[in-house]
Short mmCIF file of C-alpha atoms in Angstrom, two decimals:
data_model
loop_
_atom_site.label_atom_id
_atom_site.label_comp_id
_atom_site.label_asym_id
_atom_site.label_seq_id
_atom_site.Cartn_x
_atom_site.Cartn_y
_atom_site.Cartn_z
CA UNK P 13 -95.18 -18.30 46.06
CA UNK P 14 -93.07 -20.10 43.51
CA UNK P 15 -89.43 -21.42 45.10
CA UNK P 16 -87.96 -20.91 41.57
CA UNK P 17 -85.72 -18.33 41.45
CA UNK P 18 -84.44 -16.25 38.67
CA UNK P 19 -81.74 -17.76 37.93
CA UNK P 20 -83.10 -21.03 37.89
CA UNK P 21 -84.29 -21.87 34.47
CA UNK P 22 -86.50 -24.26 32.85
CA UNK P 23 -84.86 -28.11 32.20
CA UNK P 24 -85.35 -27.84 28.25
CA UNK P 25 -83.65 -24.05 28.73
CA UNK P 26 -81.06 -26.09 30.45
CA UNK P 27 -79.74 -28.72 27.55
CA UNK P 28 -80.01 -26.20 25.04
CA UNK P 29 -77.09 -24.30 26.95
CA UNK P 30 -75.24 -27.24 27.61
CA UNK P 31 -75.45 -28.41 24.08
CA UNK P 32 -74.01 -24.68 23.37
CA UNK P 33 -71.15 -25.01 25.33
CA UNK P 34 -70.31 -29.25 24.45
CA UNK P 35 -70.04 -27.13 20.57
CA UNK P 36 -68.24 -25.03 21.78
CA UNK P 37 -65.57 -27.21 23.69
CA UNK P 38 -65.38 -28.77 20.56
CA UNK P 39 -64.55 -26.69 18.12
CA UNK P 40 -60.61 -25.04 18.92
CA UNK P 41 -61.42 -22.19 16.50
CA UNK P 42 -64.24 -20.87 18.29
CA UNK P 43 -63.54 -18.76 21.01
CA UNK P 44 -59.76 -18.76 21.17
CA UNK P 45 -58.79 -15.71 19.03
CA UNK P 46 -57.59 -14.19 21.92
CA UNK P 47 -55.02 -17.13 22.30
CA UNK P 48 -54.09 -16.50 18.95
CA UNK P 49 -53.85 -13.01 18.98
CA UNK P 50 -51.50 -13.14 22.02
CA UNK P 51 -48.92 -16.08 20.33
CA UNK P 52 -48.51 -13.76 17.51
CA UNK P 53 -48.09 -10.74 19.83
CA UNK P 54 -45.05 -12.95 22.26
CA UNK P 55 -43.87 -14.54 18.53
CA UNK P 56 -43.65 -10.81 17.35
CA UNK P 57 -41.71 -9.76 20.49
CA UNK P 58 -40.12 -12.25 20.70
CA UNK P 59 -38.76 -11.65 16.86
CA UNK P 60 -38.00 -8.09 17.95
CA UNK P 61 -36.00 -8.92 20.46
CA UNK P 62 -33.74 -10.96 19.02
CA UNK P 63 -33.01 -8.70 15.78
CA UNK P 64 -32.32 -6.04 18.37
CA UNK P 65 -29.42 -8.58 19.90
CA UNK P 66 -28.43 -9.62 16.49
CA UNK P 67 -27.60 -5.70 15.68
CA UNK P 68 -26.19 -4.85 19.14
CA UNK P 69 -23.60 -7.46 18.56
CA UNK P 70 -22.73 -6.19 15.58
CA UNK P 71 -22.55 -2.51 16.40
CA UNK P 72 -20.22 -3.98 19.40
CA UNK P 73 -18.28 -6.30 17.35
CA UNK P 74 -17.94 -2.88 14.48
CA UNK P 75 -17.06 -1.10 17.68
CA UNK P 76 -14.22 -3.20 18.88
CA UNK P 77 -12.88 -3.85 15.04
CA UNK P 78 -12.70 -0.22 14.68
CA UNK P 79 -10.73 0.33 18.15
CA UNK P 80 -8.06 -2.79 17.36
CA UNK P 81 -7.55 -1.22 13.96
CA UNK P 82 -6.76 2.04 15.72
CA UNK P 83 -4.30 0.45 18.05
CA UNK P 84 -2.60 -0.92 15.42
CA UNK P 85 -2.19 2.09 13.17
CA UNK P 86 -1.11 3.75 16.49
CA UNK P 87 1.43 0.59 16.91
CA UNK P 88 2.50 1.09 13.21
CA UNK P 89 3.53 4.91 13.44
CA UNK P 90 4.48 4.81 17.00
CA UNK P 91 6.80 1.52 17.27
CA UNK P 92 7.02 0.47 13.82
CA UNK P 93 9.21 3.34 13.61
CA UNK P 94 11.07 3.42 16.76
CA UNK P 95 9.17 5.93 18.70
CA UNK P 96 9.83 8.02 21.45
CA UNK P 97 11.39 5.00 23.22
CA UNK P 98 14.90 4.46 24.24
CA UNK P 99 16.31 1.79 21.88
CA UNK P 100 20.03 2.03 22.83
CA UNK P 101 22.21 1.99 20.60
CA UNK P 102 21.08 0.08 17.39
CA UNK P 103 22.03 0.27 13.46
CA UNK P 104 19.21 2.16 11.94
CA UNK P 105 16.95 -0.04 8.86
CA UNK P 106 15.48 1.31 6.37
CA UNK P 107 14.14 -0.88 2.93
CA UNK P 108 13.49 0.02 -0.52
CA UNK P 109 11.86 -3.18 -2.54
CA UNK P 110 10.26 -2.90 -5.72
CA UNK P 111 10.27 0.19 -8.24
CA UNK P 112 11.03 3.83 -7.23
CA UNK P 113 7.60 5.52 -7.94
CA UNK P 114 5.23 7.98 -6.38
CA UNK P 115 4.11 5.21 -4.38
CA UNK P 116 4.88 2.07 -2.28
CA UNK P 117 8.26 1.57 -0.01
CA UNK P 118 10.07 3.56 -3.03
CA UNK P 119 8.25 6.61 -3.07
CA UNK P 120 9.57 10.00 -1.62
CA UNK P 121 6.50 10.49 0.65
CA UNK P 122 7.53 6.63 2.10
CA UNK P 123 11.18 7.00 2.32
CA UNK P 124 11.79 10.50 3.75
CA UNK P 125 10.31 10.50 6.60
CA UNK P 126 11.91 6.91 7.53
CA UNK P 127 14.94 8.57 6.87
CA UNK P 128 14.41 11.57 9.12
CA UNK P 129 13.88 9.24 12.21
CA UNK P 130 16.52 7.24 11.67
CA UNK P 131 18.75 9.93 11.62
CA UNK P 132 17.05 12.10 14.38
CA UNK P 133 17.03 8.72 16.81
CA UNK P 134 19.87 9.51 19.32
CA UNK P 135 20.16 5.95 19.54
CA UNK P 136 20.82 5.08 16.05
CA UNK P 137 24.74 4.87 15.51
CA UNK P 138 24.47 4.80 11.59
CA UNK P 139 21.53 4.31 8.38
CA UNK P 140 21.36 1.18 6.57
CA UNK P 141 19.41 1.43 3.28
CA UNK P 142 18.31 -1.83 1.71
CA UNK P 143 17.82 -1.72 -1.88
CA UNK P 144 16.44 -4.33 -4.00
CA UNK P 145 14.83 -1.95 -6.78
CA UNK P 146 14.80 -1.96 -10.83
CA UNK P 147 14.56 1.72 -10.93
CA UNK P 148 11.89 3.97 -11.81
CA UNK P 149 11.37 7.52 -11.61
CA UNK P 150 13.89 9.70 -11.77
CA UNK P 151 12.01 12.15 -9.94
CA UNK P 152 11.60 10.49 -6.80
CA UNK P 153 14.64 9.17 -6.65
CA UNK P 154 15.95 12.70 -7.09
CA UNK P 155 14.08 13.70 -4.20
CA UNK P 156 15.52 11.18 -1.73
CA UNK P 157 19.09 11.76 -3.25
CA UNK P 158 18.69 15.16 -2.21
CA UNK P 159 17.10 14.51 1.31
CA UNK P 160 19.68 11.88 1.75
CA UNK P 161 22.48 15.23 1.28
CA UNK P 162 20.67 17.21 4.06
CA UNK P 163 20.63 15.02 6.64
CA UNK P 164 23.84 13.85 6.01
CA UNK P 165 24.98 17.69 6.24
CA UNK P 166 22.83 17.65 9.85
CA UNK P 167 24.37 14.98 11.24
CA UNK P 168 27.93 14.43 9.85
CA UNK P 169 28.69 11.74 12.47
CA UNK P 170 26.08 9.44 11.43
CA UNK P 171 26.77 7.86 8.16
CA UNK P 172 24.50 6.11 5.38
CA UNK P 173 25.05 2.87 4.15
CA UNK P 174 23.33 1.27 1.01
CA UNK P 175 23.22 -2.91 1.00
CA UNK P 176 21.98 -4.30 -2.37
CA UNK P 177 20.17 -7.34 -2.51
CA UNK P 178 19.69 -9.05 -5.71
CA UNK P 179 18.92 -5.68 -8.07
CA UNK P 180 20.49 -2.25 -7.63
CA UNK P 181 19.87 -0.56 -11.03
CA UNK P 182 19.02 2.40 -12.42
CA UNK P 183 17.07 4.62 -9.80
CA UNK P 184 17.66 2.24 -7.31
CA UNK P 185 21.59 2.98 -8.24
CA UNK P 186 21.09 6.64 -8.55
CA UNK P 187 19.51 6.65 -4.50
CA UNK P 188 22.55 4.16 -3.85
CA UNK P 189 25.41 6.31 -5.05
CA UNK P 190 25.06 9.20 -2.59
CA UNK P 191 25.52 6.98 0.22
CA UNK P 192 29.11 6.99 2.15
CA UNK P 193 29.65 3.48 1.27
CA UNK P 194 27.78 0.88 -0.88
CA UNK P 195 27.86 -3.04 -0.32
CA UNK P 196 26.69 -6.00 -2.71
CA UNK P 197 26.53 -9.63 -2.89
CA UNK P 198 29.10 -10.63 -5.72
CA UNK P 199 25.65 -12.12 -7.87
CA UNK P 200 23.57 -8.69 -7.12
CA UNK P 201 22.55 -6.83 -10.27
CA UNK P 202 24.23 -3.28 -10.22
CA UNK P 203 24.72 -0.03 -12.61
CA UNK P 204 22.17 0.49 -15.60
CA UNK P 205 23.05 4.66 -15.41
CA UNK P 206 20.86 5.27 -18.11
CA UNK P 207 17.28 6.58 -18.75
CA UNK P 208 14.89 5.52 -21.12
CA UNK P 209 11.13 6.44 -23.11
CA UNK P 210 9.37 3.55 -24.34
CA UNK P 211 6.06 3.50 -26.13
CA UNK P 212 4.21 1.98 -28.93
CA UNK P 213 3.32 3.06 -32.36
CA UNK P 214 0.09 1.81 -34.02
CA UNK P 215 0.04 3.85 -36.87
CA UNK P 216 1.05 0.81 -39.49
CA UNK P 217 -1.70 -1.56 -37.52
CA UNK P 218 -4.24 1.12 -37.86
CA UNK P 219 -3.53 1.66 -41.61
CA UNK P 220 -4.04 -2.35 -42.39
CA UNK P 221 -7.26 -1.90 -40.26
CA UNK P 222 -8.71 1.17 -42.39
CA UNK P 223 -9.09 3.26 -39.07
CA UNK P 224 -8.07 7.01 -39.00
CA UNK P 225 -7.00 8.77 -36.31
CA UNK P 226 -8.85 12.16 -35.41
CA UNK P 227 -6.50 14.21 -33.13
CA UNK P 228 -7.42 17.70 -33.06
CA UNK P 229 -4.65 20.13 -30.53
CA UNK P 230 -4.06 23.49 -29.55
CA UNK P 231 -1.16 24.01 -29.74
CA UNK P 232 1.14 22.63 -32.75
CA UNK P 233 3.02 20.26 -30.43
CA UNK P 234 0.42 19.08 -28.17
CA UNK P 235 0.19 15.73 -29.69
CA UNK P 236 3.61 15.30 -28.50
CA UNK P 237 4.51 11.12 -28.54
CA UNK P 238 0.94 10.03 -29.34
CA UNK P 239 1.25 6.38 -30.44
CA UNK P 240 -1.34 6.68 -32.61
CA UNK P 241 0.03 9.39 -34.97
CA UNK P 242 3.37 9.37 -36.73
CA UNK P 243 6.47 10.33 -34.84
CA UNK P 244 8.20 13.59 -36.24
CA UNK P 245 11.82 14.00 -36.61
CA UNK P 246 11.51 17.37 -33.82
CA UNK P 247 9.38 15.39 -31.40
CA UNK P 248 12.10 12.58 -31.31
CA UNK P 249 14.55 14.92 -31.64
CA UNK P 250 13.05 17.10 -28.32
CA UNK P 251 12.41 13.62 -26.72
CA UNK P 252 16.26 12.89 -26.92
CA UNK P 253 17.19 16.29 -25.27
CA UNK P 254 15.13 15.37 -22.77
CA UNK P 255 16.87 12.22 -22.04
CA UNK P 256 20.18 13.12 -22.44
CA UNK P 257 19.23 16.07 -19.69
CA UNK P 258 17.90 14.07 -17.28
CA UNK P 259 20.96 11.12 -17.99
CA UNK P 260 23.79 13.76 -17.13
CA UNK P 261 21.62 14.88 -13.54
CA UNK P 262 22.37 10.85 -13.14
CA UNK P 263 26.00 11.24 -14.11
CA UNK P 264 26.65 14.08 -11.81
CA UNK P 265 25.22 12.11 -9.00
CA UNK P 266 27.03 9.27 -9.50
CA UNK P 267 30.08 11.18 -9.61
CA UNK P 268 29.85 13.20 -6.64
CA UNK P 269 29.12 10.51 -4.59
CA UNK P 270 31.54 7.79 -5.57
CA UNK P 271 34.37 10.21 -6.25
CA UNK P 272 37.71 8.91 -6.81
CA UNK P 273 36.53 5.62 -6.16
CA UNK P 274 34.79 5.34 -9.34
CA UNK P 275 36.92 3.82 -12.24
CA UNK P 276 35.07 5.30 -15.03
CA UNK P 277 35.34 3.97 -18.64
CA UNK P 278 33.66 4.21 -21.68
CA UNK P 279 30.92 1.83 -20.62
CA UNK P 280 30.25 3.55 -17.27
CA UNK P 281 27.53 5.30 -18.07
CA UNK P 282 26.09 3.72 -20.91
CA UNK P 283 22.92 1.90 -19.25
CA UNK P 284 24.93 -1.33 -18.57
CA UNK P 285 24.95 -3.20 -15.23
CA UNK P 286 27.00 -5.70 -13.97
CA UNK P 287 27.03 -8.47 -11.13
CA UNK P 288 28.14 -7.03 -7.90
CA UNK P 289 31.90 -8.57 -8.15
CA UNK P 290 32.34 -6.55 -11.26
CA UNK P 291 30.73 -3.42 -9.33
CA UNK P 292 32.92 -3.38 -6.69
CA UNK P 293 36.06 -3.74 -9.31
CA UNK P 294 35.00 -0.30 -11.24
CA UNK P 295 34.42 1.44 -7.85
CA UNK P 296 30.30 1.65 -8.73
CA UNK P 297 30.48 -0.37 -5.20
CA UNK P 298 32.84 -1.21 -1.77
CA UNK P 299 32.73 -4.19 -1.15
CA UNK P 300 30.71 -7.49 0.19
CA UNK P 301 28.35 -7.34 2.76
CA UNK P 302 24.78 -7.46 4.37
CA UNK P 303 22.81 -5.75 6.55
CA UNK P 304 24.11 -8.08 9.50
CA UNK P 305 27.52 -8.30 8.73
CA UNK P 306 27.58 -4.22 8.00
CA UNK P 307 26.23 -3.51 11.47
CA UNK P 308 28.21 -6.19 13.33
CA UNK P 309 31.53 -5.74 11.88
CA UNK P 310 31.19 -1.89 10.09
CA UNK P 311 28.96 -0.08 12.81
CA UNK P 312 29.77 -2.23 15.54
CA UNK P 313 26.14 -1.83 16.75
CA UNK P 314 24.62 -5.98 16.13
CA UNK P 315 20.84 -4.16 17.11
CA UNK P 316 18.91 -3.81 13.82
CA UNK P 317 15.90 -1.60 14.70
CA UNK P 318 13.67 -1.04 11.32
CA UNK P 319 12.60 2.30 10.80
CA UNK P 320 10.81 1.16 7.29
CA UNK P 321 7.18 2.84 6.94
CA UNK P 322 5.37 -0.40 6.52
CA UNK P 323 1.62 -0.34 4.86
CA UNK P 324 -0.68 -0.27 7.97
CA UNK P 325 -3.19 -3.00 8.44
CA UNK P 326 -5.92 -0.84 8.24
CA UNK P 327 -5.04 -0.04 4.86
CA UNK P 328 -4.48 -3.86 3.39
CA UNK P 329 -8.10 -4.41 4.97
CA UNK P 330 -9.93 -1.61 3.60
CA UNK P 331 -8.35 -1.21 0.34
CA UNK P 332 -10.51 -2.20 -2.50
CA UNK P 333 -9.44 -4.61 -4.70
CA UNK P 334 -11.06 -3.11 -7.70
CA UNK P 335 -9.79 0.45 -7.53
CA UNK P 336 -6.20 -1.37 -6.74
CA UNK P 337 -6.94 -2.92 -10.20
CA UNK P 338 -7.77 0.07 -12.11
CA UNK P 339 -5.36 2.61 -10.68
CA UNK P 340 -2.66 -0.13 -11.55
CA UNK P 341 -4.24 0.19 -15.04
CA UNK P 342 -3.84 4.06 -15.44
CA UNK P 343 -0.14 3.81 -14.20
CA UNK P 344 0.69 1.59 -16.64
CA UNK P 345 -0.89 3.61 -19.66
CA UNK P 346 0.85 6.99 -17.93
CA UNK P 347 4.10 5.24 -17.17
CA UNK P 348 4.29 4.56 -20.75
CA UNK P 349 5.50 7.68 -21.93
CA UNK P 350 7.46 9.17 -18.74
CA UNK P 351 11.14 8.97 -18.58
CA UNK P 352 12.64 6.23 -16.35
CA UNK P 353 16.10 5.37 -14.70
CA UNK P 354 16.26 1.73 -15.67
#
């Protein structure tokens, strides 16, 4: 019987194998695409996993953007405006800067409800309006004038003050004059109780060019003011009335709220202004002051609490540059041909 067992195996058998395996050994590629299979499995995992941080940091960083802009909008119409906290008793701020339009810190929708906290706040011993405005429209300013009349007919022991800055004309003026007492810096520009239309007419540039305007209307006035057709004696005519409509609502309000104290003279009401020395001298103003010396020394409250309805910071940081752009664009084309206290 043979001692060789089955797996023994012959010695030429033997350094074939061997041979086999030295190959092999030696060449990395052979044999190892498991290896390689499995780095690019962990590398792909591996990948995963990290994109799957990158986005939950910025879901939690969205998250927590999101909640701080909240809080602040919360700060802004909570505190910004005095609240339901008890200030004590404080002289009540309220700003106008800029022109009086539907929009911005001289709009209607902006100033009215300012006004109605500062008057509702028990703590509030009287309303200061700043006013550093050109004017604008006399539509919104009409609308605050009259607000301005109810509350003061609600609360008859609070009064409203106006302070000018550098520029109190026009609609700014018109707001100004139904207050119960109006001070000025003796340089501030007041008055201009006027209203105006201004446009353009191409029609002479369009006839050196050779180009013909096409305006078809129902309606035999529709074309009312276009600057590219000629202007007709009744269109100007209607225009004026217009104007001279809207001028004596501007009169009346002036006069009703300054009273006796107004001097009036030819040149009242003619769309002048004058420095605020020469205001307070015709009675279109009371005196000197600012928003400091009128609460220290007229209200005899020295807290200032500002009850102005500032833009929120979520607004300035989602507000689009571009559409800021344009819709500045269209106002300026629509402004164009509506009347304006300036």
């Amino acid at each position: 019987m043979s001692d060789q067992t089955p797996h023994d195996k012959h010695p030429g058998e033997q350094r074939t194998e061997d041979r086999g395996e030295q190959r092999f050994a030696a060449d990395p590629t052979v044999g190892n695409w498991e290896r390689a299979t499995l780095e690019k499995l962990v590398f792909a995992t591996v990948q995963e996993r990290r994109a799957a941080r990158r986005w939950g940091i910025f879901f939690k960083l969205s998250f927590l953007l999101v909640a701080i802009l909240a809080l602040l909008t919360y700060y802004d119409s909570t505190f910004g405006l005095g609240g339901d906290e008890n200030l004590g008793r404080h002289t009540a701020l309220i700003e106008i800067n800029g022109e009086i339009e539907a929009e911005g810190s001289g709009a209607a929708d902006t100033v009215i409800p300012s006004l109605n906290k500062a008057f509702s706040d028990a703590g509030s011993a009287a309303v200061v309006l700043r006013i550093d405005s050109p004017g604008g429209s006399p539509v919104q300013a009409g609308i605050i004038v009259d607000e301005i009349q109810r509350l003061k007919r609600g609360y008859p022991d609070k009064p409203l003050y106006v302070v000018v800055d550098e520029m109190c004309a026009s609609g700014g003026y018109y707001i100004a004059s139904a207050a119960d007492r109006i001070y000025v810096n003796k340089a501030s520009i007041v008055g201009s109780v006027g209203v105006l239309m201004d446009s353009f007419g191409f029609v002479g540039t369009m006839d050196k060019l050779g180009v013909e305007r096409r305006l078809l209307t129902a309606g035999e006035n529709k074309g009312f003011l276009d600057p590219f057709s000629p202007q007709s004696d009744k269109h100007k005519a209607h225009a004026q009335a217009m104007l001279n409509e809207i001028h004596q609502q501007f009169i009346a309000v002036v006069r009703a709220g300054r009273g006796k104290r107004l001097k009036e003279t030819p040149e009242t009401f003619s769309g002048l202004y004058w420095t605020g020395a020469k205001a307070v001298e015709m009675g279109l103003a009371d005196g000197f002051g600012t928003v400091d010396t009128v609460a220290r020394d007229i209200v005899k409250a020295e807290d200032i609490v500002d009850y102005t309805a500032h833009e929120g910071l979520p607004e300035r940081v989602l507000k689009k540059f571009g559409a800021a752009v344009g819709e500045s664009a269209i106002k300026a084309v629509a402004k164009g041909s509506a009347p304006q206290v300036r």
